[in-house]
Tab-separated table of C-alpha atoms in Angstrom:
chain	number	residue	atom	x	y	z
A	17	GLN	CA	-7.607	7.963	-15.347
A	18	LYS	CA	-4.140	6.971	-14.181
A	19	GLU	CA	-3.729	3.196	-14.149
A	20	VAL	CA	-1.289	0.496	-13.165
A	21	GLU	CA	-1.797	-2.939	-14.665
A	22	GLN	CA	-0.557	-6.325	-13.494
A	23	ASN	CA	-1.438	-9.871	-14.449
A	24	SER	CA	-3.429	-11.224	-11.493
A	25	GLY	CA	-2.026	-14.747	-11.874
A	26	PRO	CA	-1.577	-17.051	-10.189
A	27	LEU	CA	1.942	-17.342	-11.502
A	28	SER	CA	3.277	-20.776	-10.575
A	29	VAL	CA	7.014	-21.486	-10.653
A	30	PRO	CA	9.018	-24.436	-9.310
A	31	GLU	CA	11.326	-23.945	-6.359
A	32	GLY	CA	14.709	-22.610	-7.466
A	33	ALA	CA	13.387	-21.028	-10.667
A	34	ILE	CA	13.228	-17.348	-11.601
A	35	ALA	CA	9.859	-15.663	-11.118
A	36	SER	CA	9.174	-12.703	-13.394
A	37	LEU	CA	6.479	-10.210	-12.417
A	38	ASN	CA	5.433	-7.380	-14.705
A	39	CYS	CA	3.674	-4.050	-14.376
A	40	THR	CA	2.719	-1.298	-16.818
A	41	TYR	CA	1.609	2.217	-15.908
A	42	SER	CA	-0.125	5.058	-17.721
A	43	ASP	CA	1.162	8.240	-16.003
A	44	ARG	CA	4.190	9.353	-18.039
A	45	VAL	CA	5.390	11.799	-15.386
A	46	SER	CA	5.647	9.229	-12.566
A	47	GLN	CA	9.139	9.159	-11.068
A	48	SER	CA	8.964	6.585	-8.270
A	49	PHE	CA	8.115	2.903	-8.530
A	50	PHE	CA	7.780	0.306	-5.800
A	51	TRP	CA	7.223	-3.399	-5.328
A	52	TYR	CA	5.476	-4.695	-2.220
A	53	ARG	CA	4.981	-8.264	-1.050
A	54	GLN	CA	1.789	-9.092	0.801
A	55	TYR	CA	1.093	-12.369	2.540
A	56	SER	CA	-2.543	-13.328	3.031
A	57	GLY	CA	-4.059	-11.383	5.931
A	58	LYS	CA	-0.915	-9.283	6.434
A	59	SER	CA	0.057	-5.758	5.438
A	60	PRO	CA	2.186	-4.854	2.388
A	61	GLU	CA	5.944	-5.066	2.916
A	62	LEU	CA	8.307	-2.987	0.770
A	63	ILE	CA	10.592	-5.160	-1.375
A	64	MET	CA	12.155	-2.737	-3.836
A	65	SER	CA	12.146	0.916	-4.881
A	66	ILE	CA	13.381	2.038	-8.298
A	67	TYR	CA	13.640	5.527	-9.725
A	68	SER	CA	15.965	5.352	-12.760
A	69	ASN	CA	15.911	3.386	-15.971
A	70	GLY	CA	17.755	0.091	-15.799
A	71	ASP	CA	18.200	-2.632	-13.218
A	72	LYS	CA	18.466	-2.476	-9.456
A	73	GLU	CA	19.495	-5.579	-7.528
A	74	ASP	CA	18.981	-6.418	-3.859
A	75	GLY	CA	19.800	-9.977	-2.883
A	76	ARG	CA	17.566	-12.363	-4.844
A	77	PHE	CA	15.415	-9.487	-6.134
A	78	THR	CA	16.007	-7.370	-9.240
A	79	ALA	CA	13.750	-4.511	-10.259
A	80	GLN	CA	13.834	-3.291	-13.852
A	81	LEU	CA	12.472	0.040	-15.068
A	82	ASN	CA	11.889	1.246	-18.620
A	83	LYS	CA	10.250	4.680	-18.570
A	84	ALA	CA	10.017	4.910	-22.361
A	85	SER	CA	7.889	1.756	-22.425
A	86	GLN	CA	6.210	2.635	-19.086
A	87	TYR	CA	7.110	-0.771	-17.761
A	88	VAL	CA	8.516	-1.990	-14.460
A	89	SER	CA	9.289	-5.574	-13.529
A	90	LEU	CA	10.480	-7.657	-10.586
A	91	LEU	CA	12.629	-10.760	-10.931
A	92	ILE	CA	12.964	-13.185	-8.040
A	93	ARG	CA	15.900	-15.559	-8.422
A	94	ASP	CA	16.106	-18.964	-6.699
A	95	SER	CA	12.418	-18.760	-5.783
A	96	GLN	CA	11.461	-20.300	-2.443
A	97	PRO	CA	8.078	-21.516	-1.167
A	98	SER	CA	8.252	-18.633	1.329
A	99	ASP	CA	8.108	-16.228	-1.639
A	100	SER	CA	4.533	-17.361	-2.289
A	101	ALA	CA	2.502	-14.178	-1.817
A	102	THR	CA	0.793	-11.391	-3.729
A	103	TYR	CA	3.160	-8.847	-5.241
A	104	LEU	CA	1.817	-5.323	-5.598
A	105	CYS	CA	3.265	-2.776	-8.006
A	106	ALA	CA	2.838	0.843	-6.855
A	107	VAL	CA	3.531	4.010	-8.834
A	108	ASN	CA	3.761	7.398	-7.155
A	109	SER	CA	1.490	9.926	-8.843
A	110	ARG	CA	0.808	13.581	-8.143
A	111	ASP	CA	-2.767	14.644	-7.345
A	112	SER	CA	-3.542	18.288	-6.507
A	113	GLY	CA	-0.011	18.848	-5.243
A	114	THR	CA	0.024	15.718	-3.081
A	115	TYR	CA	1.643	12.406	-3.936
A	116	LYS	CA	-0.288	9.172	-3.723
A	117	TYR	CA	0.150	5.589	-4.850
A	118	ILE	CA	-1.613	4.086	-7.783
A	119	PHE	CA	-1.603	0.344	-7.061
A	120	GLY	CA	-1.837	-2.468	-9.531
A	121	THR	CA	-4.247	-5.289	-8.754
A	122	GLY	CA	-1.356	-7.502	-7.651
A	123	THR	CA	0.088	-10.747	-8.990
A	124	ARG	CA	-0.330	-13.891	-6.916
A	125	LEU	CA	2.866	-15.958	-6.970
A	126	LYS	CA	2.964	-19.637	-6.050
A	127	VAL	CA	6.339	-21.310	-5.641
A	128	LEU	CA	5.963	-25.067	-5.818
A	129	ALA	CA	8.210	-27.201	-3.607
B	24	ASP	CA	8.539	-5.220	13.551
B	25	THR	CA	6.891	-2.376	11.677
B	26	GLU	CA	7.764	1.267	12.401
B	27	VAL	CA	4.152	2.276	11.890
B	28	THR	CA	2.033	1.117	14.822
B	29	GLN	CA	-1.704	0.594	14.510
B	30	THR	CA	-4.173	-0.114	17.298
B	31	PRO	CA	-6.252	-2.093	17.836
B	32	LYS	CA	-5.235	-5.109	15.757
B	33	HIS	CA	-8.798	-6.403	15.679
B	34	LEU	CA	-12.100	-4.599	16.205
B	35	VAL	CA	-15.645	-5.915	16.204
B	36	MET	CA	-18.389	-3.321	16.410
B	37	GLY	CA	-22.079	-2.960	15.864
B	38	MET	CA	-23.567	-0.623	13.303
B	39	THR	CA	-24.552	1.931	15.941
B	40	ASN	CA	-21.212	2.029	17.757
B	41	LYS	CA	-18.565	4.740	17.671
B	42	LYS	CA	-14.953	3.661	17.693
B	43	SER	CA	-11.557	4.968	16.597
B	44	LEU	CA	-8.554	3.456	14.880
B	45	LYS	CA	-5.147	4.831	15.804
B	46	CYS	CA	-1.869	5.041	13.940
B	47	GLU	CA	1.510	6.292	15.157
B	48	GLN	CA	4.893	6.743	13.504
B	49	HIS	CA	8.166	8.193	14.771
B	50	MET	CA	10.137	8.310	11.524
B	51	GLY	CA	9.630	12.057	11.021
B	52	HIS	CA	7.372	11.421	8.055
B	53	ARG	CA	5.097	14.307	7.096
B	54	ALA	CA	2.617	12.386	4.929
B	55	MET	CA	0.209	9.835	6.391
B	56	TYR	CA	-2.397	7.688	4.694
B	57	TRP	CA	-5.465	5.594	5.441
B	58	TYR	CA	-6.313	2.669	3.181
B	59	LYS	CA	-9.125	0.135	3.153
B	60	GLN	CA	-8.378	-3.343	1.823
B	61	LYS	CA	-10.870	-6.077	1.024
B	62	ALA	CA	-9.807	-9.686	0.466
B	63	LYS	CA	-7.944	-10.344	-2.791
B	64	LYS	CA	-7.992	-6.635	-3.729
B	65	PRO	CA	-5.234	-4.011	-3.593
B	66	PRO	CA	-5.327	-1.335	-0.885
B	67	GLU	CA	-7.842	1.405	-1.690
B	68	LEU	CA	-6.792	4.915	-0.693
B	69	MET	CA	-9.176	6.750	1.627
B	70	PHE	CA	-7.343	9.833	2.951
B	71	VAL	CA	-3.980	11.561	2.717
B	72	TYR	CA	-2.622	14.020	5.263
B	73	SER	CA	0.338	16.145	4.267
B	74	TYR	CA	1.955	18.312	6.969
B	75	GLU	CA	-1.021	17.580	9.243
B	76	LYS	CA	-3.520	18.922	6.717
B	77	LEU	CA	-6.060	16.782	4.880
B	78	SER	CA	-4.971	16.939	1.255
B	79	ILE	CA	-6.824	14.044	-0.376
B	80	ASN	CA	-10.246	12.611	0.461
B	81	GLU	CA	-11.147	9.923	-2.061
B	82	SER	CA	-14.913	10.548	-1.762
B	83	VAL	CA	-15.116	8.508	1.424
B	84	PRO	CA	-18.538	8.364	3.190
B	85	SER	CA	-18.861	10.714	6.150
B	86	ARG	CA	-19.225	7.792	8.570
B	87	PHE	CA	-15.410	7.710	8.333
B	88	SER	CA	-13.807	10.797	9.867
B	89	PRO	CA	-10.021	11.218	9.837
B	90	GLU	CA	-8.014	13.314	12.260
B	91	CYS	CA	-4.320	14.197	12.436
B	92	PRO	CA	-3.632	15.661	15.915
B	93	ASN	CA	0.116	16.031	15.281
B	94	SER	CA	2.818	14.931	12.877
B	95	SER	CA	3.147	11.481	14.496
B	96	LEU	CA	-0.479	10.515	14.999
B	97	LEU	CA	-3.354	9.700	12.712
B	98	ASN	CA	-6.827	8.643	13.801
B	99	LEU	CA	-9.816	7.306	11.929
B	100	HIS	CA	-13.120	7.830	13.730
B	101	LEU	CA	-15.877	5.380	12.858
B	102	HIS	CA	-19.611	5.868	13.341
B	103	ALA	CA	-22.693	4.085	12.013
B	104	LEU	CA	-20.702	1.737	9.816
B	105	GLN	CA	-22.274	-0.784	7.461
B	106	PRO	CA	-21.455	-4.501	7.124
B	107	GLU	CA	-19.705	-3.773	3.796
B	108	ASP	CA	-17.195	-1.638	5.726
B	109	SER	CA	-15.710	-4.812	7.189
B	110	ALA	CA	-12.135	-4.886	5.899
B	111	LEU	CA	-8.470	-4.502	6.795
B	112	TYR	CA	-7.697	-0.843	7.482
B	113	LEU	CA	-4.103	0.106	6.799
B	114	CYS	CA	-2.182	3.169	7.859
B	115	ALA	CA	0.983	4.212	6.033
B	116	SER	CA	3.476	7.042	6.255
B	117	SER	CA	6.146	8.523	4.002
B	118	GLN	CA	8.188	11.617	3.340
B	119	ALA	CA	6.024	14.163	1.577
B	120	ASP	CA	8.453	14.601	-1.316
B	121	GLY	CA	6.801	12.091	-3.636
B	122	VAL	CA	10.006	10.090	-3.941
B	123	GLN	CA	10.362	7.925	-0.855
B	124	PRO	CA	8.233	4.822	-0.331
B	125	GLN	CA	5.290	4.439	1.986
B	126	HIS	CA	5.703	2.278	5.082
B	127	PHE	CA	2.649	0.353	6.191
B	128	GLY	CA	1.450	-0.599	9.635
B	129	ASP	CA	0.158	-4.088	10.399
B	130	GLY	CA	-3.434	-2.946	9.967
B	131	THR	CA	-6.653	-3.186	11.938
B	132	ARG	CA	-9.016	-6.019	11.009
B	133	LEU	CA	-12.500	-4.493	11.352
B	134	SER	CA	-15.694	-6.533	11.484
B	135	ILE	CA	-19.118	-4.882	11.495
B	136	LEU	CA	-21.956	-6.943	12.947
């Protein structure tokens, strides 16, 4: 059974701090990794994609991938109250020749003003 | 604004009704997905279409019937649903290469009376 694990939280950080969200996955052959942000009652919104080991930065967001440890993380710098949401980790996995996401359970982030 | 359009945004139906959810994308994506999402849970994959052919059915009850009339459209036909089918139904699309991310529509909030 292919799995993606996240701490469900809530993770509470003060405004302006760095929020660190973590995800581990079991499928060693996965090649594509994604972070989505989902506000309550809304649909998931793509934040970051990462495919290679190392760091990828986009504005206040940095995704980190370590395939040897099967670990992907998301750092949010200068956290804002508007960042309060559930963050979903998704790993692309092959099933009968078709690709599909394996989602983590999501981490709820609260940024305190 | 999302590039994946879902209609209707809200749907209330009785257990004996027949209705359809619609999804449209014009990004040239050849993979399309239906998800069901309950509150405080990650999206749960229902169906995957790849090049207009059903490639994954995650053991979904037959009261849900998907259809992909062409590469831009995806329908989900509903019949004799149960109250536990009340949820947010999400459509997504992506390239079929297993690398690019999925893009989600805004979803249809379905309530079964």
